[in-house]
Amino acid sequence: MPPTSPDKSVADELAALNRQIGKLEALVEIGAELSSELNLDRLLDLIMTRTTEVLEAERSTLFLVDRQAGEMWTKIAQGTEQIRMPLDAGIAGRVATTGQIMIVHDAYECPYFNREFDRRNCFRTRSVLAAPMRTRRGEIIGVAQAINKRNGAFTEEDEDLLTALSAQAAVAIEIAQQYEERKRQFDSFVRGLAIALDARDHLTSGHTARVTHYAVILAEEMGLPPREVELVRYSGWLHDLGKIGVPDRVLCKPS
Ligand SMILES: [Fe+2]
């Protein structure tokens, strides 16, 4: 075997260093986005796009666990439509139920691999790297999966990186879920308050709900961005809040 030239080994080391830098840059970039990007879909899309790039994979998938339904579904699925499957199905299902990261070098030799996915999508899965996504309390809420390493096989270094990226995705999802829960509570409080106010006078009963309904239709027709439509909705629910200070003898006086 001919000896490796010094130039080639330096070039190889440089290439390896550049790959390492790219991976670290991805982590730093996602860390920065975590604190500034409030839109969960955009954030997860970014995380999975960077995962595909830095792991040199063909595509990546992010599954979320739906424990009530006993299923997993693809929140981000590059190159395919949304998939729903039983919680214990496929390689991702194995990772979700055991909590263990998996490297599969030949999917068709792996007993957990579900060939149905390839058949339906006219795709050929070769290698898979799948990591569980855990909340800070350790609950598994999903699985991040990279498919088909472009050159060579997934490595332990790739494992570490996917673990770090999965942890970031899990934090983003947990924060978004907590935000959604608080928003639901706030919405229900605002609606309850408006309905109770309307109910003070049978003539105005349902008025606030109707005003809100039409205001939102108009805002959407005007093409306002979702955030502003949301503000219009709250404004609708709260527009007659001043009635709270009007005595019944005035508010409900006979015409
Ligand atoms: Fe009104």
mmCIF file of C-alpha atoms and ligand atoms in Angstrom:
data_model
loop_
_atom_site.group_PDB
_atom_site.id
_atom_site.type_symbol
_atom_site.label_atom_id
_atom_site.label_comp_id
_atom_site.label_asym_id
_atom_site.label_seq_id
_atom_site.Cartn_x
_atom_site.Cartn_y
_atom_site.Cartn_z
ATOM 1 C CA MET A 1 0.000 0.000 0.000
ATOM 2 C CA PRO A 2 1.518 3.390 -0.993
ATOM 3 C CA PRO A 3 2.281 5.728 1.926
ATOM 4 C CA THR A 4 -0.164 8.618 2.453
ATOM 5 C CA SER A 5 1.369 11.896 1.287
ATOM 6 C CA PRO A 6 1.770 14.606 3.962
ATOM 7 C CA ASP A 7 -0.362 16.950 1.851
ATOM 8 C CA LYS A 8 -3.215 14.475 1.740
ATOM 9 C CA SER A 9 -3.201 13.798 5.483
ATOM 10 C CA VAL A 10 -3.174 17.559 6.208
ATOM 11 C CA ALA A 11 -6.050 18.011 3.757
ATOM 12 C CA ASP A 12 -7.976 15.184 5.455
ATOM 13 C CA GLU A 13 -7.430 16.723 8.881
ATOM 14 C CA LEU A 14 -8.537 20.102 7.582
ATOM 15 C CA ALA A 15 -11.680 18.583 6.087
ATOM 16 C CA ALA A 16 -12.447 16.827 9.394
ATOM 17 C CA LEU A 17 -11.905 20.072 11.300
ATOM 18 C CA ASN A 18 -14.200 21.930 8.918
ATOM 19 C CA ARG A 19 -16.904 19.310 9.476
ATOM 20 C CA GLN A 20 -16.520 19.732 13.242
ATOM 21 C CA ILE A 21 -16.787 23.503 12.912
ATOM 22 C CA GLY A 22 -19.922 23.114 10.778
ATOM 23 C CA LYS A 23 -21.501 20.930 13.464
ATOM 24 C CA LEU A 24 -20.653 23.351 16.250
ATOM 25 C CA GLU A 25 -21.954 26.252 14.176
ATOM 26 C CA ALA A 26 -25.247 24.413 13.727
ATOM 27 C CA LEU A 27 -25.604 23.962 17.484
ATOM 28 C CA VAL A 28 -24.780 27.617 18.160
ATOM 29 C CA GLU A 29 -27.185 28.805 15.441
ATOM 30 C CA ILE A 30 -30.037 26.668 16.755
ATOM 31 C CA GLY A 31 -29.297 27.772 20.320
ATOM 32 C CA ALA A 32 -29.626 31.410 19.210
ATOM 33 C CA GLU A 33 -32.843 30.690 17.276
ATOM 34 C CA LEU A 34 -34.323 28.952 20.321
ATOM 35 C CA SER A 35 -34.318 32.211 22.218
ATOM 36 C CA SER A 36 -35.601 34.384 19.361
ATOM 37 C CA GLU A 37 -37.928 32.253 17.187
ATOM 38 C CA LEU A 38 -41.380 31.914 18.733
ATOM 39 C CA ASN A 39 -42.895 30.010 15.838
ATOM 40 C CA LEU A 40 -42.474 26.345 16.739
ATOM 41 C CA ASP A 41 -42.989 25.031 13.192
ATOM 42 C CA ARG A 42 -40.290 27.322 11.775
ATOM 43 C CA LEU A 43 -37.918 26.458 14.614
ATOM 44 C CA LEU A 44 -38.353 22.692 14.245
ATOM 45 C CA ASP A 45 -38.018 23.002 10.488
ATOM 46 C CA LEU A 46 -34.714 24.824 10.990
ATOM 47 C CA ILE A 47 -33.484 22.220 13.497
ATOM 48 C CA MET A 48 -34.257 19.351 11.131
ATOM 49 C CA THR A 49 -32.802 21.136 8.084
ATOM 50 C CA ARG A 50 -29.542 21.726 9.960
ATOM 51 C CA THR A 51 -29.652 18.122 11.228
ATOM 52 C CA THR A 52 -29.799 16.850 7.642
ATOM 53 C CA GLU A 53 -26.913 19.130 6.611
ATOM 54 C CA VAL A 54 -24.484 18.496 9.430
ATOM 55 C CA LEU A 55 -25.109 14.759 9.604
ATOM 56 C CA GLU A 56 -24.691 14.628 5.815
ATOM 57 C CA ALA A 57 -27.962 12.725 5.548
ATOM 58 C CA GLU A 58 -30.448 12.587 2.673
ATOM 59 C CA ARG A 59 -33.415 13.556 4.850
ATOM 60 C CA SER A 60 -34.529 13.874 8.453
ATOM 61 C CA THR A 61 -37.788 13.242 10.241
ATOM 62 C CA LEU A 62 -39.095 14.454 13.558
ATOM 63 C CA PHE A 63 -41.765 12.266 15.159
ATOM 64 C CA LEU A 64 -43.950 13.398 18.042
ATOM 65 C CA VAL A 65 -45.466 10.933 20.482
ATOM 66 C CA ASP A 66 -49.240 11.000 20.992
ATOM 67 C CA ARG A 67 -49.627 8.829 24.094
ATOM 68 C CA GLN A 68 -53.413 9.150 24.258
ATOM 69 C CA ALA A 69 -53.774 7.706 20.764
ATOM 70 C CA GLY A 70 -50.848 5.274 21.260
ATOM 71 C CA GLU A 71 -49.305 6.675 18.075
ATOM 72 C CA MET A 72 -46.431 8.690 16.670
ATOM 73 C CA TRP A 73 -46.764 11.239 13.906
ATOM 74 C CA THR A 74 -44.340 13.186 11.780
ATOM 75 C CA LYS A 75 -44.213 16.819 12.857
ATOM 76 C CA ILE A 76 -41.450 17.477 10.311
ATOM 77 C CA ALA A 77 -41.125 15.008 7.440
ATOM 78 C CA GLN A 78 -38.665 15.968 4.725
ATOM 79 C CA GLY A 79 -39.535 14.540 1.317
ATOM 80 C CA THR A 80 -42.768 12.850 2.357
ATOM 81 C CA GLU A 81 -46.298 13.529 3.600
ATOM 82 C CA GLN A 82 -47.347 13.321 7.231
ATOM 83 C CA ILE A 83 -47.236 9.782 8.618
ATOM 84 C CA ARG A 84 -49.109 8.373 11.619
ATOM 85 C CA MET A 85 -48.132 5.006 12.986
ATOM 86 C CA PRO A 86 -48.465 2.894 16.132
ATOM 87 C CA LEU A 87 -46.153 4.017 18.928
ATOM 88 C CA ASP A 88 -44.058 0.841 18.815
ATOM 89 C CA ALA A 89 -43.751 0.595 15.004
ATOM 90 C CA GLY A 90 -40.502 0.842 13.074
ATOM 91 C CA ILE A 91 -37.089 2.010 14.195
ATOM 92 C CA ALA A 92 -38.484 5.315 15.533
ATOM 93 C CA GLY A 93 -41.048 3.350 17.566
ATOM 94 C CA ARG A 94 -38.297 1.173 19.025
ATOM 95 C CA VAL A 95 -36.390 4.314 20.068
ATOM 96 C CA ALA A 96 -39.547 5.911 21.538
ATOM 97 C CA THR A 97 -40.337 2.849 23.644
ATOM 98 C CA THR A 98 -36.804 1.990 24.815
ATOM 99 C CA GLY A 99 -35.378 5.518 25.044
ATOM 100 C CA GLN A 100 -32.151 4.214 23.458
ATOM 101 C CA ILE A 101 -30.471 5.912 20.505
ATOM 102 C CA MET A 102 -30.091 3.575 17.497
ATOM 103 C CA ILE A 103 -27.620 3.446 14.631
ATOM 104 C CA VAL A 104 -28.697 1.166 11.799
ATOM 105 C CA HIS A 105 -26.154 0.626 9.031
ATOM 106 C CA ASP A 106 -28.414 -1.526 6.839
ATOM 107 C CA ALA A 107 -32.128 -0.894 7.363
ATOM 108 C CA TYR A 108 -33.224 -4.017 5.463
ATOM 109 C CA GLU A 109 -31.225 -6.165 7.887
ATOM 110 C CA CYS A 110 -32.834 -4.499 10.927
ATOM 111 C CA PRO A 111 -35.819 -6.393 12.417
ATOM 112 C CA TYR A 112 -37.503 -3.145 13.505
ATOM 113 C CA PHE A 113 -37.413 -1.475 10.107
ATOM 114 C CA ASN A 114 -40.798 -1.003 8.442
ATOM 115 C CA ARG A 115 -40.425 -1.506 4.668
ATOM 116 C CA GLU A 116 -43.942 -0.222 4.070
ATOM 117 C CA PHE A 117 -42.658 3.354 4.378
ATOM 118 C CA ASP A 118 -40.173 2.868 1.512
ATOM 119 C CA ARG A 119 -42.753 1.114 -0.636
ATOM 120 C CA ARG A 120 -45.310 3.909 -0.250
ATOM 121 C CA ASN A 121 -42.779 6.708 -0.871
ATOM 122 C CA CYS A 122 -40.724 5.047 -3.632
ATOM 123 C CA PHE A 123 -37.675 5.525 -1.409
ATOM 124 C CA ARG A 124 -34.782 3.306 -0.424
ATOM 125 C CA THR A 125 -33.705 3.604 3.204
ATOM 126 C CA ARG A 126 -30.155 2.416 3.737
ATOM 127 C CA SER A 127 -28.904 3.765 7.049
ATOM 128 C CA VAL A 128 -30.753 5.334 9.985
ATOM 129 C CA LEU A 129 -29.706 7.260 13.066
ATOM 130 C CA ALA A 130 -32.567 7.848 15.525
ATOM 131 C CA ALA A 131 -32.473 9.566 18.921
ATOM 132 C CA PRO A 132 -35.190 10.021 21.556
ATOM 133 C CA MET A 133 -36.345 13.528 22.449
ATOM 134 C CA ARG A 134 -36.846 14.005 26.176
ATOM 135 C CA THR A 135 -38.352 16.763 28.246
ATOM 136 C CA ARG A 136 -36.392 18.160 31.185
ATOM 137 C CA ARG A 137 -38.276 15.663 33.374
ATOM 138 C CA GLY A 138 -37.029 12.818 31.188
ATOM 139 C CA GLU A 139 -40.344 12.017 29.468
ATOM 140 C CA ILE A 140 -39.920 10.921 25.846
ATOM 141 C CA ILE A 141 -41.981 13.221 23.633
ATOM 142 C CA GLY A 142 -40.611 12.298 20.229
ATOM 143 C CA VAL A 143 -37.831 10.914 18.068
ATOM 144 C CA ALA A 144 -35.427 12.719 15.722
ATOM 145 C CA GLN A 145 -34.260 10.563 12.865
ATOM 146 C CA ALA A 146 -31.658 11.083 10.131
ATOM 147 C CA ILE A 147 -31.827 8.810 7.086
ATOM 148 C CA ASN A 148 -29.132 7.695 4.631
ATOM 149 C CA LYS A 149 -25.685 9.061 5.425
ATOM 150 C CA ARG A 150 -24.382 10.355 2.105
ATOM 151 C CA ASN A 151 -20.784 9.225 2.557
ATOM 152 C CA GLY A 152 -19.929 6.231 4.686
ATOM 153 C CA ALA A 153 -21.774 5.302 7.858
ATOM 154 C CA PHE A 154 -23.242 7.226 10.793
ATOM 155 C CA THR A 155 -20.636 7.542 13.547
ATOM 156 C CA GLU A 156 -20.539 7.965 17.324
ATOM 157 C CA GLU A 157 -19.805 11.622 16.686
ATOM 158 C CA ASP A 158 -23.076 11.823 14.703
ATOM 159 C CA GLU A 159 -24.821 10.164 17.656
ATOM 160 C CA ASP A 160 -23.578 12.886 20.010
ATOM 161 C CA LEU A 161 -24.651 15.618 17.634
ATOM 162 C CA LEU A 162 -28.138 14.194 17.064
ATOM 163 C CA THR A 163 -28.530 13.798 20.829
ATOM 164 C CA ALA A 164 -27.693 17.497 21.292
ATOM 165 C CA LEU A 165 -30.010 18.592 18.469
ATOM 166 C CA SER A 166 -32.833 16.394 19.818
ATOM 167 C CA ALA A 167 -32.433 17.964 23.247
ATOM 168 C CA GLN A 168 -32.786 21.421 21.684
ATOM 169 C CA ALA A 169 -35.876 20.359 19.730
ATOM 170 C CA ALA A 170 -37.381 18.884 22.916
ATOM 171 C CA VAL A 171 -36.856 22.159 24.810
ATOM 172 C CA ALA A 172 -38.512 24.099 21.962
ATOM 173 C CA ILE A 173 -41.505 21.753 21.928
ATOM 174 C CA GLU A 174 -41.875 21.818 25.702
ATOM 175 C CA ILE A 175 -41.816 25.633 25.800
ATOM 176 C CA ALA A 176 -44.322 25.830 22.927
ATOM 177 C CA GLN A 177 -46.649 23.336 24.615
ATOM 178 C CA GLN A 178 -46.540 25.287 27.877
ATOM 179 C CA TYR A 179 -47.243 28.510 25.947
ATOM 180 C CA GLU A 180 -50.199 26.878 24.157
ATOM 181 C CA GLU A 181 -51.615 25.634 27.469
ATOM 182 C CA ARG A 182 -51.396 29.114 29.033
ATOM 183 C CA LYS A 183 -52.946 30.633 25.917
ATOM 184 C CA ARG A 184 -55.847 28.155 26.114
ATOM 185 C CA GLN A 185 -56.420 29.110 29.760
ATOM 186 C CA PHE A 186 -56.274 32.832 28.915
ATOM 187 C CA ASP A 187 -58.696 32.394 25.971
ATOM 188 C CA SER A 188 -61.149 30.510 28.110
ATOM 189 C CA PHE A 189 -60.955 33.199 30.828
ATOM 190 C CA VAL A 190 -61.540 36.041 28.317
ATOM 191 C CA ARG A 191 -64.467 34.220 26.648
ATOM 192 C CA GLY A 192 -66.029 33.331 29.999
ATOM 193 C CA LEU A 193 -65.818 36.945 31.157
ATOM 194 C CA ALA A 194 -67.425 38.274 27.954
ATOM 195 C CA ILE A 195 -70.222 35.684 28.017
ATOM 196 C CA ALA A 196 -70.969 36.450 31.672
ATOM 197 C CA LEU A 197 -71.171 40.193 30.878
ATOM 198 C CA ASP A 198 -73.482 39.605 27.895
ATOM 199 C CA ALA A 199 -75.725 37.442 30.044
ATOM 200 C CA ARG A 200 -76.543 40.371 32.332
ATOM 201 C CA ASP A 201 -79.055 41.541 29.729
ATOM 202 C CA HIS A 202 -81.035 39.077 27.626
ATOM 203 C CA LEU A 203 -81.118 41.603 24.740
ATOM 204 C CA THR A 204 -77.303 41.560 24.426
ATOM 205 C CA SER A 205 -76.835 37.875 25.095
ATOM 206 C CA GLY A 206 -74.524 36.449 22.395
ATOM 207 C CA HIS A 207 -73.676 39.959 21.134
ATOM 208 C CA THR A 208 -69.948 39.762 21.949
ATOM 209 C CA ALA A 209 -69.555 36.351 20.331
ATOM 210 C CA ARG A 210 -71.255 37.622 17.147
ATOM 211 C CA VAL A 211 -69.119 40.806 17.033
ATOM 212 C CA THR A 212 -65.965 38.711 17.483
ATOM 213 C CA HIS A 213 -67.058 36.250 14.794
ATOM 214 C CA TYR A 214 -67.676 38.971 12.171
ATOM 215 C CA ALA A 215 -64.578 40.994 13.145
ATOM 216 C CA VAL A 216 -62.355 37.937 12.641
ATOM 217 C CA ILE A 217 -63.965 37.179 9.262
ATOM 218 C CA LEU A 218 -63.296 40.782 8.164
ATOM 219 C CA ALA A 219 -59.710 40.721 9.464
ATOM 220 C CA GLU A 220 -58.997 37.508 7.555
ATOM 221 C CA GLU A 221 -60.625 38.872 4.394
ATOM 222 C CA MET A 222 -58.396 41.958 4.715
ATOM 223 C CA GLY A 223 -55.398 39.638 4.696
ATOM 224 C CA LEU A 224 -54.093 40.692 8.103
ATOM 225 C CA PRO A 225 -51.242 38.538 9.435
ATOM 226 C CA PRO A 226 -52.229 35.804 11.946
ATOM 227 C CA ARG A 227 -50.869 37.792 14.910
ATOM 228 C CA GLU A 228 -53.118 40.772 14.068
ATOM 229 C CA VAL A 229 -56.152 38.537 13.475
ATOM 230 C CA GLU A 230 -55.474 37.202 16.967
ATOM 231 C CA LEU A 231 -55.491 40.758 18.358
ATOM 232 C CA VAL A 232 -58.796 41.454 16.565
ATOM 233 C CA ARG A 233 -60.252 38.315 18.166
ATOM 234 C CA TYR A 234 -59.263 39.460 21.669
ATOM 235 C CA SER A 235 -60.501 42.973 20.919
ATOM 236 C CA GLY A 236 -63.854 41.502 19.868
ATOM 237 C CA TRP A 237 -64.215 39.527 23.067
ATOM 238 C CA LEU A 238 -63.231 42.514 25.219
ATOM 239 C CA HIS A 239 -64.829 45.416 23.308
ATOM 240 C CA ASP A 240 -67.776 45.785 25.707
ATOM 241 C CA LEU A 241 -65.799 45.129 28.867
ATOM 242 C CA GLY A 242 -66.684 48.645 30.055
ATOM 243 C CA LYS A 243 -70.188 47.321 30.773
ATOM 244 C CA ILE A 244 -68.710 45.771 33.890
ATOM 245 C CA GLY A 245 -68.910 49.191 35.571
ATOM 246 C CA VAL A 246 -72.429 50.063 34.337
ATOM 247 C CA PRO A 247 -75.165 49.467 36.956
ATOM 248 C CA ASP A 248 -77.968 47.043 36.046
ATOM 249 C CA ARG A 249 -80.594 49.815 36.403
ATOM 250 C CA VAL A 250 -78.897 51.602 33.460
ATOM 251 C CA LEU A 251 -77.754 48.584 31.436
ATOM 252 C CA CYS A 252 -81.053 46.738 31.671
ATOM 253 C CA LYS A 253 -83.438 49.656 31.687
ATOM 254 C CA PRO A 254 -86.627 49.095 29.680
ATOM 255 C CA SER A 255 -86.678 50.865 26.294
HETATM 256 FE FE FE B 1 -70.793 45.942 21.574
#
